[in-house]
């Protein structure tokens, strides 16, 4: 079993986006091909591959449009907002809703990789080692959930891809230049180092009687917002990234932290908190580990817990077969 977040991500990507990065149309003719791919002949469907009546040519064209849209969005962000979290396009300013660590850049990292845009990949790759995760913008609360899925997941996925099938995209400095600049020939290993640094900073979130984490953290004094409970999604959407970090670093602590909190979801109590087999309530008491309700559903407070059950089984079906059976 290949322990790679990037494989989990790639299995959901449109086949057309996995094509080579060249903008030359391999099917001949102009990039537009004389037809609007979204017009009468379009039969692509949600997956974006060759479905229905869509030709390979049309699939290739649509992939180019997606790449052009991404590059346009990146150029605007990079010019007016980088390295802040997001661009405010109406007035070309920026905001920092994710603690000022360049959320748009880290979020875009694997997209740029899959699209094989080496320029953007290396802009982000050079930036990530400079992030100071110990300091939150204006001392704002840090979401364990959001920080895990965006920053930690982004860095680990990028590391996987650049150590694997897309290793050619990382710009490597000649040895003498890297020595003069006191940096590595490339920054790929820094992705894993930064992921480990961030996880170490976040880890105090799990310091509760049950090991169920607090979600909202104040880094400046290692405190929380004082909440006595946490949600199904915000507890259950950590285990993939933290387990993968353990697998990459051979440090079991990260996996143990996330899996301990997850265990209260895999074995829910009281029984009334599971109104339908596998469908759980929403809020869990951090001190007791007991569910506080049976308000089950697929809302934003619940949904990604169920998503991660599937992802953990796909990640390693031998270790996490019980996740499939929930």
mmCIF file of N, CA and C in Angstrom, residues 136-203:
data_model
loop_
_atom_site.group_PDB
_atom_site.id
_atom_site.type_symbol
_atom_site.label_atom_id
_atom_site.label_comp_id
_atom_site.label_asym_id
_atom_site.label_seq_id
_atom_site.Cartn_x
_atom_site.Cartn_y
_atom_site.Cartn_z
ATOM 1 N N UNK A 136 0.449 33.868 15.096
ATOM 2 C CA UNK A 136 -0.786 34.055 14.345
ATOM 3 C C UNK A 136 -1.021 35.545 14.098
ATOM 4 N N UNK A 137 -1.500 35.871 12.926
ATOM 5 C CA UNK A 137 -1.780 37.263 12.556
ATOM 6 C C UNK A 137 -2.693 37.911 13.592
ATOM 7 N N UNK A 138 -2.226 39.007 14.169
ATOM 8 C CA UNK A 138 -2.960 39.770 15.186
ATOM 9 C C UNK A 138 -3.427 38.886 16.334
ATOM 10 N N UNK A 139 -2.670 37.841 16.612
ATOM 11 C CA UNK A 139 -2.957 36.919 17.719
ATOM 12 C C UNK A 139 -4.355 36.311 17.613
ATOM 13 N N UNK A 140 -4.826 36.121 16.394
ATOM 14 C CA UNK A 140 -6.157 35.543 16.206
ATOM 15 C C UNK A 140 -6.149 34.055 16.537
ATOM 16 N N UNK A 141 -7.320 33.546 16.926
ATOM 17 C CA UNK A 141 -7.454 32.125 17.219
ATOM 18 C C UNK A 141 -7.090 31.287 16.000
ATOM 19 N N UNK A 142 -6.501 30.147 16.264
ATOM 20 C CA UNK A 142 -6.099 29.215 15.211
ATOM 21 C C UNK A 142 -7.032 28.015 15.249
ATOM 22 N N UNK A 143 -7.622 27.675 14.112
ATOM 23 C CA UNK A 143 -8.483 26.501 14.018
ATOM 24 C C UNK A 143 -7.636 25.263 13.745
ATOM 25 N N UNK A 144 -7.655 24.311 14.665
ATOM 26 C CA UNK A 144 -6.931 23.061 14.458
ATOM 27 C C UNK A 144 -7.402 22.374 13.187
ATOM 28 N N UNK A 145 -8.703 22.363 12.974
ATOM 29 C CA UNK A 145 -9.301 21.731 11.792
ATOM 30 C C UNK A 145 -8.831 22.402 10.507
ATOM 31 N N UNK A 146 -9.028 23.703 10.390
ATOM 32 C CA UNK A 146 -8.671 24.412 9.162
ATOM 33 C C UNK A 146 -7.164 24.368 8.912
ATOM 34 N N UNK A 147 -6.387 24.495 9.962
ATOM 35 C CA UNK A 147 -4.936 24.505 9.811
ATOM 36 C C UNK A 147 -4.425 23.134 9.373
ATOM 37 N N UNK A 148 -5.074 22.087 9.868
ATOM 38 C CA UNK A 148 -4.686 20.740 9.461
ATOM 39 C C UNK A 148 -4.996 20.479 7.996
ATOM 40 N N UNK A 149 -6.223 20.768 7.573
ATOM 41 C CA UNK A 149 -6.592 20.399 6.201
ATOM 42 C C UNK A 149 -5.939 21.299 5.162
ATOM 43 N N UNK A 150 -5.672 22.566 5.510
ATOM 44 C CA UNK A 150 -5.119 23.499 4.520
ATOM 45 C C UNK A 150 -3.593 23.527 4.557
ATOM 46 N N UNK A 151 -3.035 23.830 5.693
ATOM 47 C CA UNK A 151 -1.586 23.991 5.774
ATOM 48 C C UNK A 151 -0.863 22.646 5.893
ATOM 49 N N UNK A 152 -1.231 21.865 6.882
ATOM 50 C CA UNK A 152 -0.550 20.586 7.078
ATOM 51 C C UNK A 152 -0.774 19.669 5.870
ATOM 52 N N UNK A 153 -2.017 19.548 5.445
ATOM 53 C CA UNK A 153 -2.320 18.707 4.293
ATOM 54 C C UNK A 153 -1.667 19.201 3.018
ATOM 55 N N UNK A 154 -1.643 20.519 2.828
ATOM 56 C CA UNK A 154 -1.026 21.082 1.632
ATOM 57 C C UNK A 154 0.458 20.799 1.555
ATOM 58 N N UNK A 155 1.137 20.946 2.688
ATOM 59 C CA UNK A 155 2.580 20.707 2.692
ATOM 60 C C UNK A 155 2.908 19.227 2.518
ATOM 61 N N UNK A 156 2.142 18.353 3.167
ATOM 62 C CA UNK A 156 2.415 16.921 3.042
ATOM 63 C C UNK A 156 2.115 16.413 1.632
ATOM 64 N N UNK A 157 1.028 16.882 1.036
ATOM 65 C CA UNK A 157 0.697 16.469 -0.333
ATOM 66 C C UNK A 157 1.761 16.949 -1.306
ATOM 67 N N UNK A 158 2.206 18.203 -1.136
ATOM 68 C CA UNK A 158 3.265 18.728 -1.988
ATOM 69 C C UNK A 158 4.551 17.934 -1.829
ATOM 70 N N UNK A 159 4.868 17.572 -0.606
ATOM 71 C CA UNK A 159 6.063 16.764 -0.348
ATOM 72 C C UNK A 159 5.976 15.422 -1.079
ATOM 73 N N UNK A 160 4.818 14.768 -0.962
ATOM 74 C CA UNK A 160 4.633 13.478 -1.637
ATOM 75 C C UNK A 160 4.850 13.594 -3.140
ATOM 76 N N UNK A 161 4.238 14.586 -3.738
ATOM 77 C CA UNK A 161 4.329 14.740 -5.187
ATOM 78 C C UNK A 161 5.739 15.083 -5.638
ATOM 79 N N UNK A 162 6.430 15.929 -4.876
ATOM 80 C CA UNK A 162 7.774 16.354 -5.275
ATOM 81 C C UNK A 162 8.841 15.315 -4.926
ATOM 82 N N UNK A 163 8.517 14.392 -4.055
ATOM 83 C CA UNK A 163 9.418 13.276 -3.799
ATOM 84 C C UNK A 163 9.086 12.083 -4.688
ATOM 85 N N UNK A 164 7.974 12.205 -5.424
ATOM 86 C CA UNK A 164 7.527 11.097 -6.256
ATOM 87 C C UNK A 164 7.400 11.474 -7.713
ATOM 88 N N UNK A 165 6.181 11.413 -8.260
ATOM 89 C CA UNK A 165 6.007 11.529 -9.711
ATOM 90 C C UNK A 165 6.307 12.898 -10.296
ATOM 91 N N UNK A 166 6.345 13.951 -9.478
ATOM 92 C CA UNK A 166 6.572 15.300 -10.009
ATOM 93 C C UNK A 166 7.872 15.903 -9.480
ATOM 94 N N UNK A 167 8.819 15.053 -9.169
ATOM 95 C CA UNK A 167 10.096 15.518 -8.625
ATOM 96 C C UNK A 167 10.817 16.472 -9.567
ATOM 97 N N UNK A 168 10.563 16.352 -10.848
ATOM 98 C CA UNK A 168 11.251 17.197 -11.841
ATOM 99 C C UNK A 168 10.846 18.657 -11.763
ATOM 100 N N UNK A 169 9.746 18.971 -11.066
ATOM 101 C CA UNK A 169 9.260 20.351 -11.028
ATOM 102 C C UNK A 169 10.005 21.218 -10.022
ATOM 103 N N UNK A 170 10.673 20.618 -9.054
ATOM 104 C CA UNK A 170 11.381 21.403 -8.038
ATOM 105 C C UNK A 170 12.674 21.949 -8.627
ATOM 106 N N UNK A 171 12.822 23.261 -8.548
ATOM 107 C CA UNK A 171 14.033 23.911 -9.060
ATOM 108 C C UNK A 171 15.200 23.609 -8.135
ATOM 109 N N UNK A 172 16.256 23.085 -8.707
ATOM 110 C CA UNK A 172 17.431 22.730 -7.910
ATOM 111 C C UNK A 172 18.567 23.703 -8.189
ATOM 112 N N UNK A 173 19.102 24.284 -7.122
ATOM 113 C CA UNK A 173 20.224 25.207 -7.255
ATOM 114 C C UNK A 173 21.528 24.426 -7.401
ATOM 115 N N UNK A 174 22.467 24.933 -8.183
ATOM 116 C CA UNK A 174 23.789 24.319 -8.214
ATOM 117 C C UNK A 174 24.377 24.292 -6.803
ATOM 118 N N UNK A 175 25.169 23.294 -6.502
ATOM 119 C CA UNK A 175 25.684 23.090 -5.148
ATOM 120 C C UNK A 175 26.405 24.320 -4.608
ATOM 121 N N UNK A 176 27.239 24.949 -5.407
ATOM 122 C CA UNK A 176 28.015 26.090 -4.927
ATOM 123 C C UNK A 176 27.111 27.255 -4.559
ATOM 124 N N UNK A 177 26.052 27.467 -5.360
ATOM 125 C CA UNK A 177 25.114 28.561 -5.073
ATOM 126 C C UNK A 177 24.332 28.262 -3.795
ATOM 127 N N UNK A 178 23.901 27.026 -3.633
ATOM 128 C CA UNK A 178 23.144 26.677 -2.426
ATOM 129 C C UNK A 178 24.005 26.847 -1.179
ATOM 130 N N UNK A 179 25.312 26.551 -1.277
ATOM 131 C CA UNK A 179 26.200 26.747 -0.136
ATOM 132 C C UNK A 179 26.363 28.221 0.185
ATOM 133 N N UNK A 180 26.486 29.038 -0.843
ATOM 134 C CA UNK A 180 26.646 30.474 -0.629
ATOM 135 C C UNK A 180 25.386 31.081 -0.018
ATOM 136 N N UNK A 181 24.216 30.538 -0.389
ATOM 137 C CA UNK A 181 22.943 31.061 0.110
ATOM 138 C C UNK A 181 22.532 30.399 1.422
ATOM 139 N N UNK A 182 23.355 29.441 1.900
ATOM 140 C CA UNK A 182 23.068 28.726 3.149
ATOM 141 C C UNK A 182 21.691 28.082 3.126
ATOM 142 N N UNK A 183 21.360 27.465 2.002
ATOM 143 C CA UNK A 183 20.091 26.761 1.884
ATOM 144 C C UNK A 183 20.318 25.462 1.110
ATOM 145 N N UNK A 184 19.339 24.581 1.205
ATOM 146 C CA UNK A 184 19.411 23.311 0.508
ATOM 147 C C UNK A 184 19.319 23.534 -1.002
ATOM 148 N N UNK A 185 19.833 22.572 -1.797
ATOM 149 C CA UNK A 185 19.693 22.700 -3.260
ATOM 150 C C UNK A 185 18.247 22.856 -3.701
ATOM 151 N N UNK A 186 17.323 22.278 -2.968
ATOM 152 C CA UNK A 186 15.906 22.560 -3.187
ATOM 153 C C UNK A 186 15.218 22.557 -1.827
ATOM 154 N N UNK A 187 13.983 23.041 -1.811
ATOM 155 C CA UNK A 187 13.274 23.208 -0.539
ATOM 156 C C UNK A 187 12.298 22.078 -0.242
ATOM 157 N N UNK A 188 12.396 20.984 -0.972
ATOM 158 C CA UNK A 188 11.406 19.922 -0.804
ATOM 159 C C UNK A 188 11.437 19.355 0.608
ATOM 160 N N UNK A 189 12.617 19.084 1.136
ATOM 161 C CA UNK A 189 12.696 18.545 2.496
ATOM 162 C C UNK A 189 12.171 19.530 3.535
ATOM 163 N N UNK A 190 12.230 20.835 3.203
ATOM 164 C CA UNK A 190 11.700 21.845 4.121
ATOM 165 C C UNK A 190 10.188 21.738 4.277
ATOM 166 N N UNK A 191 9.506 21.176 3.290
ATOM 167 C CA UNK A 191 8.056 20.990 3.400
ATOM 168 C C UNK A 191 7.736 20.071 4.566
ATOM 169 N N UNK A 192 8.448 18.956 4.658
ATOM 170 C CA UNK A 192 8.210 18.028 5.754
ATOM 171 C C UNK A 192 8.646 18.629 7.087
ATOM 172 N N UNK A 193 9.755 19.353 7.080
ATOM 173 C CA UNK A 193 10.219 19.996 8.317
ATOM 174 C C UNK A 193 9.205 21.003 8.822
ATOM 175 N N UNK A 194 8.636 21.795 7.913
ATOM 176 C CA UNK A 194 7.633 22.781 8.307
ATOM 177 C C UNK A 194 6.345 22.106 8.778
ATOM 178 N N UNK A 195 5.968 21.017 8.132
ATOM 179 C CA UNK A 195 4.781 20.282 8.569
ATOM 180 C C UNK A 195 4.969 19.754 9.989
ATOM 181 N N UNK A 196 6.148 19.254 10.286
ATOM 182 C CA UNK A 196 6.425 18.752 11.624
ATOM 183 C C UNK A 196 6.457 19.887 12.647
ATOM 184 N N UNK A 197 7.034 21.019 12.261
ATOM 185 C CA UNK A 197 7.043 22.188 13.150
ATOM 186 C C UNK A 197 5.623 22.627 13.480
ATOM 187 N N UNK A 198 4.778 22.698 12.466
ATOM 188 C CA UNK A 198 3.398 23.125 12.680
ATOM 189 C C UNK A 198 2.665 22.134 13.574
ATOM 190 N N UNK A 199 2.826 20.849 13.325
ATOM 191 C CA UNK A 199 2.155 19.847 14.156
ATOM 192 C C UNK A 199 2.625 19.924 15.602
ATOM 193 N N UNK A 200 3.899 20.169 15.811
ATOM 194 C CA UNK A 200 4.411 20.308 17.177
ATOM 195 C C UNK A 200 3.751 21.484 17.891
ATOM 196 N N UNK A 201 3.561 22.585 17.166
ATOM 197 C CA UNK A 201 2.932 23.759 17.775
ATOM 198 C C UNK A 201 1.467 23.478 18.091
ATOM 199 N N UNK A 202 0.793 22.790 17.202
ATOM 200 C CA UNK A 202 -0.637 22.499 17.364
ATOM 201 C C UNK A 202 -0.910 21.436 18.423
ATOM 202 N N UNK A 203 0.066 20.645 18.750
ATOM 203 C CA UNK A 203 -0.174 19.416 19.502
ATOM 204 C C UNK A 203 -0.770 19.639 20.888
#
